[in-house]
Amino acid sequence: MTPVRVLIADDNPVVRAGLSALLATAEGLEVVAEASDGREALSLTRSHTPDVILLDVRMPGVDGISALPHLVRLASVLMLTYSRDPDIVREALLLGAGGYLVHGEFTVDDLIRAVRDAREGLPHFTPSAAAALLAELRTSSQPQRNVTPSSERLHNSVVFGLSSREVEVMDLIASGMNNQQIAAACFISEKTVKNHINRIFAKLQSTTRSEAIARWLGTARPGVSGHG
């Protein structure tokens, strides 16, 4: 059987060397290139044509999430990272990643199996990534507590540039939930909720919950009231 050609993209040279050494011991795997960021990964993928890319999330310059939509057009991509953030897991999968492995949650055999299966299009998830995926599925299957009509929500999400998760969080803010309640409803941490709210406030040009709610519900627009 033709060896599985692998490219490793990680900004940490020690991690790259360790992964390369591990995969070199496996029959039928060949590490063809190593990259230190997303830009280099894309360039090396084009020149070395790997079957599978092991891609870190956080890298200087072009990070893994930014490079992912371009890389998945050229090869199967497995996220291999320390990040357990459910939103990052969700975004990576939506952008086309074929699996998500968190360091410390897999054995050498697990990694080798995941790489081999990735070429065949079979997904692999380590426990925290699987938990994030399950939470997302549960959230999406629950009745949505829409404060505004769906057409108005769609209009507002386009006008303000909110992502689907930010729309969900904004609706929960408008329903009167606090950060702790939003975190529980969305199966995410309060820290992640705060990050979403900071981005939402910036996009809605608001500094308070009440101002953001007013703009979201259509009773105000940036530059019309308050301090836009």
XYZ file of C-alpha atoms in Angstrom:
228
model
C 0.000 0.000 0.000
C 1.234 3.494 -0.834
C 2.657 5.243 2.266
C 0.536 7.973 3.838
C 2.381 11.237 3.196
C 2.185 13.573 6.204
C 2.894 17.269 6.714
C 3.283 18.589 10.275
C 2.410 22.236 10.952
C 3.282 23.517 14.429
C 5.206 26.591 15.563
C 7.033 24.616 18.284
C 10.121 22.904 16.796
C 10.244 20.430 19.685
C 6.657 19.332 19.000
C 7.394 19.033 15.278
C 10.518 16.937 15.930
C 8.682 14.727 18.418
C 5.768 14.067 16.089
C 8.093 13.421 13.170
C 10.082 10.894 15.225
C 6.920 9.136 16.404
C 5.452 8.846 12.923
C 8.769 7.677 11.481
C 8.493 4.524 13.598
C 5.177 3.582 11.997
C 5.032 1.405 8.937
C 3.297 3.031 5.998
C 3.695 6.641 7.168
C 6.104 9.185 5.718
C 6.647 12.730 7.009
C 7.321 14.751 3.856
C 7.512 18.277 5.317
C 7.319 20.397 8.467
C 5.895 23.932 8.699
C 6.060 26.554 11.436
C 2.881 28.464 10.531
C -0.166 28.374 8.294
C 1.425 30.265 5.417
C 4.377 27.874 5.252
C 2.020 24.916 5.595
C 0.068 26.028 2.533
C 3.238 26.572 0.498
C 4.727 23.199 1.497
C 1.423 21.416 0.903
C 1.388 22.690 -2.660
C 4.956 21.553 -3.286
C 4.970 18.231 -1.376
C 1.329 17.099 -1.898
C 0.825 15.319 1.451
C -2.174 13.072 2.024
C -2.678 14.253 5.608
C -1.812 17.497 7.423
C -1.398 17.643 11.210
C -2.319 21.251 11.971
C -1.856 23.255 15.163
C -4.446 25.925 16.018
C -2.350 28.703 17.538
C 0.663 29.745 15.479
C 2.211 33.179 14.873
C 1.487 34.875 11.573
C -1.159 32.783 9.815
C -2.716 30.492 12.427
C -4.216 27.076 11.862
C -7.847 28.185 11.723
C -7.055 30.863 9.133
C -5.117 28.403 6.961
C -7.605 25.548 7.344
C -10.110 26.496 4.576
C -7.240 26.616 2.068
C -5.534 23.430 3.257
C -8.652 21.217 3.231
C -8.907 21.749 -0.521
C -5.522 20.091 -0.934
C -5.370 17.329 1.718
C -7.116 15.759 4.697
C -6.510 17.852 7.824
C -6.321 16.671 11.434
C -6.187 19.416 14.057
C -3.443 18.557 16.554
C -3.356 21.130 19.334
C -3.460 21.989 23.027
C -6.657 24.037 22.579
C -9.794 22.523 24.113
C -11.985 25.600 23.503
C -15.374 24.276 22.283
C -15.749 27.225 19.905
C -12.398 26.440 18.299
C -13.383 22.764 17.934
C -16.680 23.788 16.349
C -15.079 26.300 13.974
C -12.395 23.831 12.885
C -14.997 21.194 12.042
C -17.197 23.680 10.197
C -14.177 24.736 8.148
C -13.526 21.159 7.072
C -11.137 19.536 9.552
C -11.391 15.755 9.476
C -10.713 15.308 13.184
C -9.507 17.050 16.322
C -6.789 15.669 18.593
C -5.802 17.379 21.854
C -2.262 16.824 23.145
C -2.182 14.644 26.239
C -5.359 12.786 25.284
C -3.988 10.237 22.830
C -1.379 7.508 22.668
C 1.163 6.962 19.903
C -1.019 4.177 18.524
C -4.049 6.495 18.591
C -2.149 9.107 16.595
C -0.919 6.614 14.004
C -4.408 5.173 13.596
C -5.906 8.666 13.238
C -3.399 9.619 10.533
C -4.006 6.440 8.573
C -7.776 6.818 8.851
C -7.663 10.497 7.884
C -6.538 9.601 4.378
C -9.633 7.422 4.094
C -11.885 10.215 5.375
C -12.544 8.586 8.756
C -12.733 11.128 11.630
C -10.982 10.904 15.010
C -11.654 12.968 18.136
C -9.973 12.890 21.522
C -12.286 13.091 24.588
C -12.468 16.863 25.136
C -13.026 17.500 21.425
C -15.743 14.832 21.337
C -17.394 16.448 24.375
C -17.380 19.836 22.632
C -18.926 18.294 19.527
C -21.606 16.545 21.592
C -22.433 19.795 23.415
C -22.786 21.571 20.079
C -25.146 18.884 18.782
C -27.252 19.123 21.936
C -27.396 22.898 21.690
C -28.409 22.868 18.040
C -31.155 20.316 18.723
C -32.765 22.402 21.466
C -35.623 24.806 20.654
C -34.120 28.207 20.003
C -35.216 31.004 22.310
C -35.505 33.612 19.599
C -36.317 37.035 20.947
C -36.660 38.481 17.465
C -38.362 36.999 14.383
C -36.053 34.827 12.289
C -36.124 37.271 9.367
C -35.116 40.141 11.658
C -32.371 38.025 13.249
C -31.000 37.153 9.807
C -31.142 40.806 8.755
C -29.374 41.915 11.933
C -26.730 39.201 11.730
C -25.869 40.378 8.207
C -26.003 44.096 9.078
C -23.832 43.732 12.165
C -21.654 40.861 10.899
C -22.426 38.487 13.779
C -21.539 34.802 13.540
C -24.204 32.169 14.230
C -22.864 31.672 17.778
C -22.819 35.445 18.384
C -26.437 35.637 17.187
C -27.340 32.926 19.696
C -25.514 34.718 22.532
C -27.061 38.080 21.597
C -30.537 36.563 21.658
C -29.869 35.163 25.134
C -28.597 38.567 26.289
C -31.798 40.123 24.965
C -33.835 37.511 26.842
C -32.319 38.806 30.085
C -29.833 36.026 30.811
C -26.606 36.764 32.688
C -23.219 35.381 31.642
C -23.485 32.310 33.849
C -26.900 31.407 32.429
C -25.694 31.953 28.859
C -22.687 29.710 29.493
C -24.961 26.937 30.749
C -27.405 27.329 27.861
C -24.648 27.217 25.236
C -22.455 24.582 26.940
C -19.477 26.969 26.938
C -17.381 28.614 29.666
C -18.139 32.034 31.137
C -14.786 33.199 29.768
C -15.894 32.242 26.270
C -19.207 34.043 26.845
C -17.307 37.208 27.820
C -15.188 36.931 24.680
C -18.333 36.630 22.552
C -19.936 39.596 24.301
C -16.856 41.768 23.759
C -16.955 40.987 20.033
C -20.729 41.535 19.888
C -20.482 44.917 21.626
C -17.738 45.962 19.203
C -19.812 44.945 16.183
C -22.961 46.604 17.531
C -20.941 49.690 18.546
C -22.375 49.401 22.040
C -20.879 49.735 25.500
C -23.750 48.385 27.606
C -26.127 45.432 27.475
C -29.155 47.710 27.207
C -27.687 49.599 24.267
C -26.746 46.355 22.503
C -30.252 44.965 23.079
C -31.838 48.134 21.694
C -29.784 47.946 18.528
C -30.321 44.209 18.153
C -34.079 44.538 18.487
C -34.111 47.309 15.912
C -35.043 50.226 18.167
C -31.681 51.875 17.591
C -28.976 51.842 14.995
C -25.306 52.852 15.322
C -24.947 56.604 15.316
C -28.622 57.184 16.103
C -28.713 56.980 19.882
C -26.362 56.823 22.816
C -22.649 56.895 22.172
C -22.303 55.022 18.882
